[in-house]
Tab-separated table of C-alpha atoms in Angstrom:
chain	number	residue	atom	x	y	z
A	670	MET	CA	-39.762	19.896	-40.852
A	671	THR	CA	-39.479	18.755	-44.402
A	672	ARG	CA	-37.316	21.590	-45.469
A	673	LEU	CA	-35.011	21.199	-42.512
A	674	LEU	CA	-34.501	17.508	-43.310
A	675	ALA	CA	-33.592	18.395	-46.894
A	676	LEU	CA	-31.081	20.993	-45.596
A	677	TRP	CA	-29.619	18.411	-43.377
A	678	ARG	CA	-29.187	16.041	-46.435
A	679	LYS	CA	-27.760	18.775	-48.628
A	680	GLU	CA	-25.125	19.651	-45.880
A	681	THR	CA	-24.187	16.045	-45.283
A	682	LEU	CA	-23.505	15.486	-49.111
A	683	ALA	CA	-21.382	18.666	-49.217
A	684	LEU	CA	-19.545	17.717	-46.237
A	685	LEU	CA	-18.636	14.353	-47.395
A	686	ARG	CA	-17.408	15.799	-50.670
A	687	ASP	CA	-14.779	17.596	-48.595
A	688	ARG	CA	-12.512	14.884	-47.820
A	689	HIS	CA	-9.476	16.903	-47.257
A	690	GLY	CA	-11.044	19.129	-44.659
A	691	LEU	CA	-12.685	16.076	-42.988
A	692	ALA	CA	-8.988	14.615	-42.759
A	693	ALA	CA	-7.648	17.648	-41.272
A	694	LEU	CA	-10.473	17.653	-38.542
A	695	PHE	CA	-9.260	14.178	-37.402
A	696	ILE	CA	-5.524	13.818	-38.266
A	697	MET	CA	-4.422	17.193	-36.814
A	698	PRO	CA	-5.873	16.785	-33.307
A	699	ALA	CA	-4.703	13.109	-33.259
A	700	ILE	CA	-1.133	14.444	-33.973
A	701	PHE	CA	-1.425	16.888	-31.353
A	702	ILE	CA	-2.654	14.718	-28.685
A	703	LEU	CA	0.053	12.267	-29.431
A	704	VAL	CA	2.877	14.561	-29.613
A	705	MET	CA	2.059	16.875	-26.809
A	706	SER	CA	1.080	13.855	-24.541
A	707	LEU	CA	4.602	12.399	-24.977
A	708	ALA	CA	6.474	15.808	-24.944
A	709	LEU	CA	4.798	16.824	-21.572
A	710	ARG	CA	4.675	13.499	-19.860
A	711	ASP	CA	7.417	14.229	-17.364
A	712	ALA	CA	5.834	17.599	-16.532
A	713	PHE	CA	2.615	16.117	-15.304
A	714	VAL	CA	3.741	12.733	-13.790
A	715	PRO	CA	5.214	13.094	-10.317
A	716	GLY	CA	8.283	11.397	-9.496
A	717	VAL	CA	9.690	11.150	-12.852
A	718	PRO	CA	13.193	12.992	-13.213
A	719	ALA	CA	13.394	15.673	-15.609
A	720	ASP	CA	16.087	15.667	-18.552
A	721	LEU	CA	17.818	18.462	-16.610
A	722	GLY	CA	20.903	17.138	-14.644
A	723	TYR	CA	23.805	18.317	-12.568
A	724	ALA	CA	27.501	17.139	-12.009
A	725	VAL	CA	30.074	17.874	-9.349
A	726	VAL	CA	33.640	18.972	-9.614
A	727	ASP	CA	35.261	18.161	-6.439
A	728	LEU	CA	38.489	20.272	-5.972
A	729	ASP	CA	38.745	19.618	-2.077
A	730	ASP	CA	38.580	15.719	-2.375
A	731	THR	CA	37.979	15.187	1.445
A	732	PRO	CA	35.488	12.998	3.289
A	733	THR	CA	33.366	16.084	3.953
A	734	SER	CA	33.181	17.038	0.167
A	735	ALA	CA	32.196	13.278	-0.637
A	736	ALA	CA	29.792	13.257	2.227
A	737	PHE	CA	27.951	16.315	0.644
A	738	GLU	CA	28.083	14.985	-2.775
A	739	ALA	CA	26.481	11.775	-1.450
A	740	ARG	CA	23.855	13.798	0.420
A	741	LEU	CA	22.821	15.670	-2.760
A	742	GLY	CA	22.495	12.358	-4.534
A	743	THR	CA	19.871	11.166	-1.996
A	744	VAL	CA	17.623	14.016	-2.767
A	745	ASP	CA	15.087	13.693	-5.457
A	746	ILE	CA	16.116	16.822	-7.574
A	747	LEU	CA	17.671	16.636	-10.955
A	748	ARG	CA	19.373	13.823	-12.649
A	749	GLU	CA	22.664	13.237	-11.343
A	750	PHE	CA	25.692	12.770	-13.815
A	751	GLY	CA	28.358	12.168	-11.253
A	752	ARG	CA	31.815	13.786	-10.993
A	753	LEU	CA	33.782	15.796	-13.610
A	754	ALA	CA	37.602	16.002	-13.715
A	755	ASP	CA	37.791	19.738	-13.728
A	756	GLU	CA	36.099	23.240	-14.171
A	757	GLN	CA	37.016	23.302	-17.908
A	758	THR	CA	35.354	20.230	-18.718
A	759	ALA	CA	32.287	21.286	-16.988
A	760	ARG	CA	32.068	24.400	-18.931
A	761	ARG	CA	32.362	22.507	-22.073
A	762	GLU	CA	29.639	20.241	-21.093
A	763	ILE	CA	27.197	23.156	-19.933
A	764	ALA	CA	28.102	24.911	-23.472
A	765	ALA	CA	27.127	21.761	-25.356
A	766	GLY	CA	23.839	21.543	-23.612
A	767	ARG	CA	24.583	18.132	-21.984
A	768	ILE	CA	24.365	19.356	-18.274
A	769	ALA	CA	22.321	22.038	-16.797
A	770	PHE	CA	24.171	22.704	-13.588
A	771	VAL	CA	27.678	21.904	-12.012
A	772	ILE	CA	28.576	22.227	-8.576
A	773	VAL	CA	32.080	23.345	-7.926
A	774	LEU	CA	33.338	22.433	-4.615
A	775	PRO	CA	36.589	24.547	-3.985
A	776	GLU	CA	39.815	23.678	-2.221
A	777	GLY	CA	39.359	23.955	1.429
A	778	PHE	CA	35.491	23.123	1.447
A	779	GLY	CA	35.655	20.692	4.115
A	780	ALA	CA	37.860	22.695	6.339
A	781	ALA	CA	35.647	25.881	5.799
A	782	LEU	CA	32.493	23.898	6.661
A	783	ASP	CA	34.112	22.557	9.895
A	784	ALA	CA	35.082	26.263	10.842
A	785	ALA	CA	31.647	27.526	10.176
A	786	ALA	CA	30.187	24.899	12.480
A	787	ARG	CA	32.411	26.287	15.342
A	788	THR	CA	31.850	29.866	14.821
A	789	ASP	CA	29.146	32.068	13.441
A	790	ALA	CA	31.813	34.217	11.238
A	791	PRO	CA	31.082	34.125	7.578
A	792	SER	CA	33.645	31.893	5.439
A	793	ALA	CA	35.738	33.306	2.737
A	794	THR	CA	35.226	30.133	0.713
A	795	THR	CA	32.640	30.046	-1.854
A	796	LEU	CA	30.877	27.166	-3.357
A	797	ARG	CA	30.059	28.043	-7.137
A	798	LEU	CA	27.207	26.895	-9.132
A	799	LEU	CA	27.763	26.813	-12.880
A	800	ALA	CA	24.288	26.911	-14.869
A	801	ASP	CA	23.134	26.814	-18.338
A	802	PRO	CA	21.885	30.237	-19.115
A	803	THR	CA	18.867	28.703	-21.219
A	804	VAL	CA	17.345	27.092	-17.896
A	805	PRO	CA	14.323	28.931	-16.642
A	806	LEU	CA	15.271	31.442	-13.830
A	807	ALA	CA	12.725	29.683	-11.367
A	808	VAL	CA	14.475	26.222	-11.898
A	809	ARG	CA	17.997	27.898	-11.229
A	810	ASN	CA	16.821	29.555	-8.011
A	811	GLY	CA	15.165	26.267	-6.980
A	812	PHE	CA	18.287	24.218	-7.396
A	813	ARG	CA	20.488	26.678	-5.611
A	814	GLN	CA	17.925	26.561	-2.689
A	815	GLN	CA	18.354	22.931	-2.525
A	816	VAL	CA	21.993	23.089	-2.620
A	817	GLU	CA	22.031	25.653	0.241
A	818	ALA	CA	19.601	23.473	2.200
A	819	GLU	CA	21.969	20.735	1.861
A	820	LEU	CA	24.843	22.657	3.023
A	821	SER	CA	23.065	23.740	6.000
A	822	ARG	CA	22.105	20.410	6.992
A	823	GLN	CA	25.849	19.348	6.480
A	824	GLN	CA	26.745	22.061	8.722
A	825	LEU	CA	24.230	21.052	11.372
A	826	ALA	CA	25.337	17.556	11.178
A	827	SER	CA	28.889	18.622	11.844
A	828	VAL	CA	27.729	20.794	14.803
A	829	LEU	CA	25.695	17.889	16.263
A	830	ASP	CA	28.414	15.364	15.702
A	831	ARG	CA	30.964	17.640	17.706
A	832	LEU	CA	28.435	18.334	20.467
A	833	GLY	CA	27.517	14.625	20.722
A	834	ARG	CA	31.245	13.582	21.262
A	835	ALA	CA	31.635	16.604	23.724
A	836	LEU	CA	28.685	15.479	25.776
A	837	MET	CA	28.961	11.732	25.231
A	838	ILE	CA	25.473	11.582	23.684
A	839	PRO	CA	25.710	9.430	20.449
A	840	GLU	CA	22.075	10.072	19.508
A	841	LEU	CA	22.773	13.499	18.669
A	842	ARG	CA	25.238	12.349	15.898
A	843	ASP	CA	22.675	10.860	13.782
A	844	ILE	CA	19.809	13.080	13.857
A	845	PRO	CA	20.245	14.571	10.479
A	846	GLU	CA	20.535	11.234	8.807
A	847	ARG	CA	16.997	9.907	10.361
A	848	ARG	CA	14.144	9.765	8.087
A	849	PRO	CA	10.831	11.697	9.208
A	850	ALA	CA	8.799	9.710	11.836
A	851	LEU	CA	5.771	10.051	9.720
A	852	GLU	CA	5.634	9.676	5.860
A	853	VAL	CA	4.026	12.372	3.859
A	854	ALA	CA	1.658	11.053	1.058
A	855	THR	CA	0.286	13.174	-1.804
A	856	GLU	CA	-3.278	12.589	-3.105
A	857	ALA	CA	-5.225	14.111	-5.757
A	858	VAL	CA	-8.517	15.559	-4.324
A	859	ARG	CA	-11.382	14.575	-6.421
A	860	GLY	CA	-15.221	14.888	-6.295
A	861	GLU	CA	-17.397	13.009	-3.642
A	862	THR	CA	-18.470	10.609	-6.270
A	863	THR	CA	-15.032	9.044	-6.922
A	864	LEU	CA	-15.067	5.220	-6.832
A	865	ASP	CA	-11.305	4.966	-6.867
A	866	PRO	CA	-9.967	4.204	-3.295
A	867	ALA	CA	-6.397	5.430	-4.367
A	868	PRO	CA	-6.902	8.146	-6.980
A	869	VAL	CA	-3.743	9.021	-8.790
A	870	LEU	CA	-2.506	12.464	-9.980
A	871	PRO	CA	-3.616	13.769	-13.476
A	872	SER	CA	-1.197	12.609	-16.425
A	873	SER	CA	-0.379	14.786	-19.421
A	874	VAL	CA	-2.773	12.613	-21.745
A	875	GLN	CA	-5.784	13.819	-19.273
A	876	GLN	CA	-4.701	17.296	-19.936
A	877	ASN	CA	-4.050	17.070	-23.702
A	878	VAL	CA	-6.979	14.815	-24.957
A	879	PRO	CA	-9.781	17.297	-23.893
A	880	ALA	CA	-7.627	20.325	-24.707
A	881	TRP	CA	-6.894	19.333	-28.362
A	882	LEU	CA	-10.205	17.828	-28.894
A	883	ILE	CA	-11.881	21.217	-27.940
A	884	PHE	CA	-9.362	22.910	-30.340
A	885	SER	CA	-10.013	20.598	-33.044
A	886	MET	CA	-13.861	20.902	-32.623
A	887	PHE	CA	-13.621	24.680	-33.159
A	888	PHE	CA	-11.699	24.193	-36.358
A	889	VAL	CA	-14.847	23.119	-37.961
A	890	VAL	CA	-14.694	26.981	-38.960
A	891	VAL	CA	-12.722	25.776	-42.098
A	892	PRO	CA	-15.187	23.301	-43.747
A	893	ILE	CA	-18.307	25.200	-42.568
A	894	SER	CA	-16.792	28.457	-44.151
A	895	ALA	CA	-15.973	26.672	-47.352
A	896	VAL	CA	-19.451	25.090	-47.863
A	897	PHE	CA	-20.912	28.551	-46.837
A	898	ILE	CA	-19.114	30.764	-48.994
A	899	ALA	CA	-19.296	28.361	-51.978
A	900	GLU	CA	-22.972	28.330	-51.623
A	901	ARG	CA	-23.076	32.119	-51.471
A	902	GLN	CA	-21.017	32.468	-54.676
A	903	HIS	CA	-22.848	29.838	-56.517
A	904	GLY	CA	-26.221	31.613	-55.669
A	905	THR	CA	-27.591	28.610	-53.477
A	906	LEU	CA	-28.340	30.930	-50.647
A	907	GLN	CA	-30.099	33.363	-52.907
A	908	ARG	CA	-32.269	30.574	-54.369
A	909	LEU	CA	-33.334	29.247	-51.155
A	910	ALA	CA	-34.182	32.780	-49.866
A	911	THR	CA	-36.508	33.088	-53.058
A	912	GLN	CA	-38.163	29.835	-51.813
A	913	GLN	CA	-38.955	31.385	-48.463
A	914	VAL	CA	-36.362	29.534	-46.368
A	915	SER	CA	-35.344	31.755	-43.610
A	916	PHE	CA	-31.509	32.279	-42.870
A	917	GLY	CA	-32.303	30.873	-39.349
A	918	LEU	CA	-33.655	27.581	-40.881
A	919	ILE	CA	-30.352	27.460	-43.122
A	920	LEU	CA	-28.160	27.648	-40.097
A	921	ALA	CA	-30.239	25.167	-38.320
A	922	GLY	CA	-29.760	22.966	-41.296
A	923	LYS	CA	-26.046	23.123	-40.874
A	924	LEU	CA	-25.913	22.460	-37.173
A	925	LEU	CA	-26.758	18.792	-37.304
A	926	PRO	CA	-24.252	17.486	-39.880
A	927	PHE	CA	-21.255	19.266	-38.126
A	928	PHE	CA	-22.442	18.316	-34.819
A	929	VAL	CA	-22.342	14.648	-35.731
A	930	VAL	CA	-18.766	15.276	-37.123
A	931	ASN	CA	-17.784	16.735	-33.580
A	932	GLN	CA	-18.976	13.749	-31.937
A	933	VAL	CA	-17.179	11.334	-34.144
A	934	GLN	CA	-14.109	13.463	-33.514
A	935	ALA	CA	-14.606	13.222	-29.751
A	936	VAL	CA	-14.736	9.222	-30.052
A	937	VAL	CA	-11.558	9.216	-32.236
A	938	MET	CA	-9.848	11.312	-29.990
A	939	VAL	CA	-10.661	9.446	-26.951
A	940	LEU	CA	-9.506	6.211	-28.590
A	941	VAL	CA	-6.163	8.101	-29.450
A	942	GLY	CA	-5.566	8.921	-25.870
A	943	ARG	CA	-6.485	5.566	-24.643
A	944	TYR	CA	-5.024	3.089	-27.092
A	945	LEU	CA	-2.463	4.974	-29.314
A	946	VAL	CA	-0.566	6.949	-26.861
A	947	PRO	CA	0.157	3.993	-24.605
A	948	LEU	CA	1.500	2.234	-27.493
A	949	ALA	CA	4.062	5.211	-28.174
A	950	GLY	CA	5.099	5.060	-24.581
A	951	GLY	CA	2.728	7.548	-22.797
A	952	GLU	CA	0.274	7.389	-20.249
A	953	ALA	CA	-3.202	5.878	-21.175
A	954	LEU	CA	-6.146	8.087	-20.812
A	955	VAL	CA	-8.343	7.293	-17.844
A	956	LEU	CA	-12.001	7.632	-18.254
A	957	PRO	CA	-14.639	7.834	-15.492
A	958	GLY	CA	-16.119	4.351	-14.447
A	959	ASN	CA	-19.591	5.511	-13.619
A	960	GLY	CA	-22.484	6.142	-16.120
A	961	SER	CA	-23.216	9.539	-14.633
A	962	ALA	CA	-19.828	10.660	-15.277
A	963	LEU	CA	-19.669	9.489	-18.755
A	964	PHE	CA	-23.072	11.023	-19.359
A	965	ALA	CA	-21.592	14.458	-18.115
A	966	LEU	CA	-18.740	13.970	-20.617
A	967	TRP	CA	-21.191	13.557	-23.593
A	968	LEU	CA	-23.208	16.630	-22.257
A	969	MET	CA	-19.974	18.732	-22.200
A	970	THR	CA	-19.212	17.304	-25.722
A	971	ALA	CA	-22.303	18.497	-26.990
A	972	ALA	CA	-22.151	21.918	-25.466
A	973	VAL	CA	-18.708	22.375	-27.059
A	974	SER	CA	-19.808	21.352	-30.323
A	975	VAL	CA	-22.800	23.422	-30.487
A	976	ALA	CA	-20.423	26.625	-29.552
A	977	ALA	CA	-18.044	25.488	-32.203
A	978	VAL	CA	-20.389	25.081	-34.916
A	979	ALA	CA	-22.076	28.459	-34.059
A	980	TRP	CA	-18.883	30.282	-33.935
A	981	ALA	CA	-18.010	28.778	-37.360
A	982	LEU	CA	-21.130	29.969	-38.758
A	983	LEU	CA	-20.512	33.426	-37.311
A	984	ILE	CA	-17.140	33.594	-39.024
A	985	ALA	CA	-18.787	32.193	-42.278
A	986	SER	CA	-21.292	34.988	-42.163
A	987	LEU	CA	-18.595	37.757	-41.675
A	988	ALA	CA	-16.118	36.516	-44.433
A	989	ARG	CA	-16.627	36.974	-47.973
A	990	THR	CA	-14.008	34.877	-49.192
A	991	ALA	CA	-12.411	31.530	-48.296
A	992	GLU	CA	-9.273	33.315	-47.423
A	993	GLN	CA	-10.921	35.793	-45.047
A	994	ALA	CA	-12.730	32.749	-43.300
A	995	THR	CA	-9.438	30.982	-42.851
A	996	VAL	CA	-7.599	34.072	-41.409
A	997	PHE	CA	-10.491	35.132	-39.225
A	998	GLY	CA	-11.315	31.575	-37.868
A	999	GLY	CA	-7.765	30.441	-37.851
A	1000	VAL	CA	-6.592	33.372	-35.778
A	1001	GLY	CA	-9.740	33.404	-33.672
A	1002	ASN	CA	-9.098	29.785	-32.625
A	1003	ILE	CA	-5.387	30.173	-31.966
A	1004	LEU	CA	-6.054	33.146	-29.557
A	1005	MET	CA	-8.766	31.385	-27.795
A	1006	GLY	CA	-6.548	28.344	-27.515
A	1007	ALA	CA	-3.710	30.493	-26.471
A	1008	ILE	CA	-5.483	32.297	-23.568
A	1009	GLY	CA	-7.767	29.440	-22.822
A	1010	GLY	CA	-5.193	26.979	-21.384
A	1011	ILE	CA	-5.151	24.672	-24.577
A	1012	MET	CA	-1.583	25.347	-25.811
A	1013	VAL	CA	-0.212	26.124	-22.212
A	1014	PRO	CA	-1.957	24.680	-19.121
A	1015	LYS	CA	-3.621	27.236	-17.011
A	1016	PHE	CA	-1.816	26.272	-13.719
A	1017	VAL	CA	1.607	27.371	-15.276
A	1018	MET	CA	0.338	30.831	-16.334
A	1019	PRO	CA	1.047	33.865	-14.207
A	1020	ALA	CA	-1.951	35.235	-12.070
A	1021	GLY	CA	-2.911	37.699	-14.544
A	1022	MET	CA	-2.957	35.400	-17.527
A	1023	GLN	CA	-5.134	32.951	-15.345
A	1024	ALA	CA	-7.863	35.544	-14.911
A	1025	LEU	CA	-7.526	36.340	-18.754
A	1026	THR	CA	-8.597	32.639	-19.646
A	1027	GLN	CA	-12.118	33.229	-18.461
A	1028	LEU	CA	-12.441	35.191	-21.529
A	1029	SER	CA	-11.974	32.187	-23.865
A	1030	PRO	CA	-14.747	29.708	-24.447
A	1031	MET	CA	-12.287	27.019	-24.859
A	1032	ALA	CA	-11.253	27.784	-21.189
A	1033	TRP	CA	-14.945	27.210	-20.258
A	1034	ALA	CA	-15.035	23.932	-22.246
A	1035	LEU	CA	-11.672	22.641	-20.598
A	1036	ASP	CA	-12.881	23.550	-17.156
A	1037	GLY	CA	-15.864	21.262	-17.839
A	1038	PHE	CA	-14.062	18.273	-19.004
A	1039	HIS	CA	-11.562	18.561	-15.995
A	1040	ARG	CA	-14.430	18.834	-13.671
A	1041	VAL	CA	-15.546	15.306	-14.951
A	1042	MET	CA	-12.169	13.662	-15.932
A	1043	LEU	CA	-10.112	14.860	-13.092
A	1044	ARG	CA	-12.404	15.281	-10.120
A	1045	ASN	CA	-14.998	12.910	-11.152
A	1046	GLY	CA	-17.780	15.135	-11.243
A	1047	GLY	CA	-21.334	14.623	-12.510
A	1048	SER	CA	-23.855	16.444	-14.581
A	1049	SER	CA	-24.510	18.950	-11.803
A	1050	ASP	CA	-20.933	19.816	-11.821
A	1051	ILE	CA	-20.778	21.143	-15.352
A	1052	VAL	CA	-23.752	23.280	-15.419
A	1053	LEU	CA	-22.142	26.485	-15.578
A	1054	PRO	CA	-19.463	25.708	-18.157
A	1055	ALA	CA	-21.974	23.964	-20.496
A	1056	ALA	CA	-24.476	26.849	-20.064
A	1057	ALA	CA	-21.839	29.365	-20.854
A	1058	LEU	CA	-20.983	27.620	-24.027
A	1059	VAL	CA	-24.669	27.340	-24.881
A	1060	CYS	CA	-25.056	31.145	-24.566
A	1061	PHE	CA	-22.144	31.866	-26.428
A	1062	ALA	CA	-23.576	29.750	-29.314
A	1063	LEU	CA	-26.926	31.365	-29.236
A	1064	ALA	CA	-25.160	34.852	-29.202
A	1065	ALA	CA	-23.145	33.830	-32.241
A	1066	LEU	CA	-26.182	32.562	-34.145
A	1067	VAL	CA	-28.169	35.766	-33.310
A	1068	VAL	CA	-25.196	37.882	-34.636
A	1069	ALA	CA	-25.045	35.877	-37.810
A	1070	ILE	CA	-28.748	36.362	-38.335
A	1071	LEU	CA	-28.548	40.038	-37.796
A	1072	LEU	CA	-25.698	40.225	-40.042
A	1073	ASN	CA	-27.532	38.476	-42.811
A	1074	ARG	CA	-30.510	40.728	-42.446
A	1075	ARG	CA	-28.270	43.860	-42.459
A	1076	ALA	CA	-26.768	42.449	-45.738
A	1077	ARG	CA	-30.002	41.734	-47.389
A	1078	ARG	CA	-31.247	45.323	-46.764
A	1079	ALA	CA	-28.271	46.809	-48.183
A	1080	HIS	CA	-28.744	44.983	-51.373
A	1081	CYS	CA	-32.379	45.920	-51.468
């Protein structure tokens, strides 16, 4: 125990001397959380219009075309930019990136719609949709389907209006304009322990704070590798070995100081999400209100920290230079973050990529945080992801010890 305390003191002193490394561990994730929470705010908060917008070029200029334009304006789709004078102006606006879509209502639009309401024959008149080629195909198809749905509704309104006049039933004329009899409400389903009677949907900050916190925890590979390689080059590890200090005890001596660093990181990142992001115009991080959930959050933070430090010690054992450690650790962290839902949320990935996320320890960690922060889960809900992270840490430490024994035998 005396040796372990001495190793903890040595590692703490070495860690405090690396001020640039410590600054990177705190400044980098804080910037990521702030920037990504603001950049993705509209993608996570329902009801906020996107920056994409549409305009209308009405070449028909009839009450029917005006009614169709007004009908589109009542639908919560993209931002409406009103009318444009002609198609040339529309093409210039799209080319400049100011408008994503322009609906061109051709001459004879109203007459064609009225004729289609009387017969089933297809019309020769075509409504054209001009689109920015940089807009994703899914968005383009979704907007086109919405326009087609409003066209069908306009046609139905014309049919019912004509039928209502013929049968003298005025109620038929206003059926398309009526609101649904029952309003549909959306609610995020959470755990049974929720105390919030009206839970809200997750915001971007609730995705980005745990995601970039996990990413920054794994970046302790940089300062750990720097200290470890410096000790190897200066002969510190060799001197400890001659004093019968086992390599496993040396690794244990490095765990606690960097574990404490990770816990401080967690506190700082939570404060950034709770207080700094709202000051910049984003959503505030919402934490669970009960003690059981907060304790579960700390358990997840502890499991992530153990896994991150063990991963860093494995990289430090593999690398022979600081440059190698930076490449191995940096590339490994980026790959785990890319497939683990850190950089791109898992729910927007294709099905194949979503299955691939289970290979990343960062995905296990993010799943554990989300079980608590988004579903109000408790300690029992994070057993599997926390256990998986601890097993990953133990495996990394065992491999690091075996590599050290192999290196010693090679030098003997």
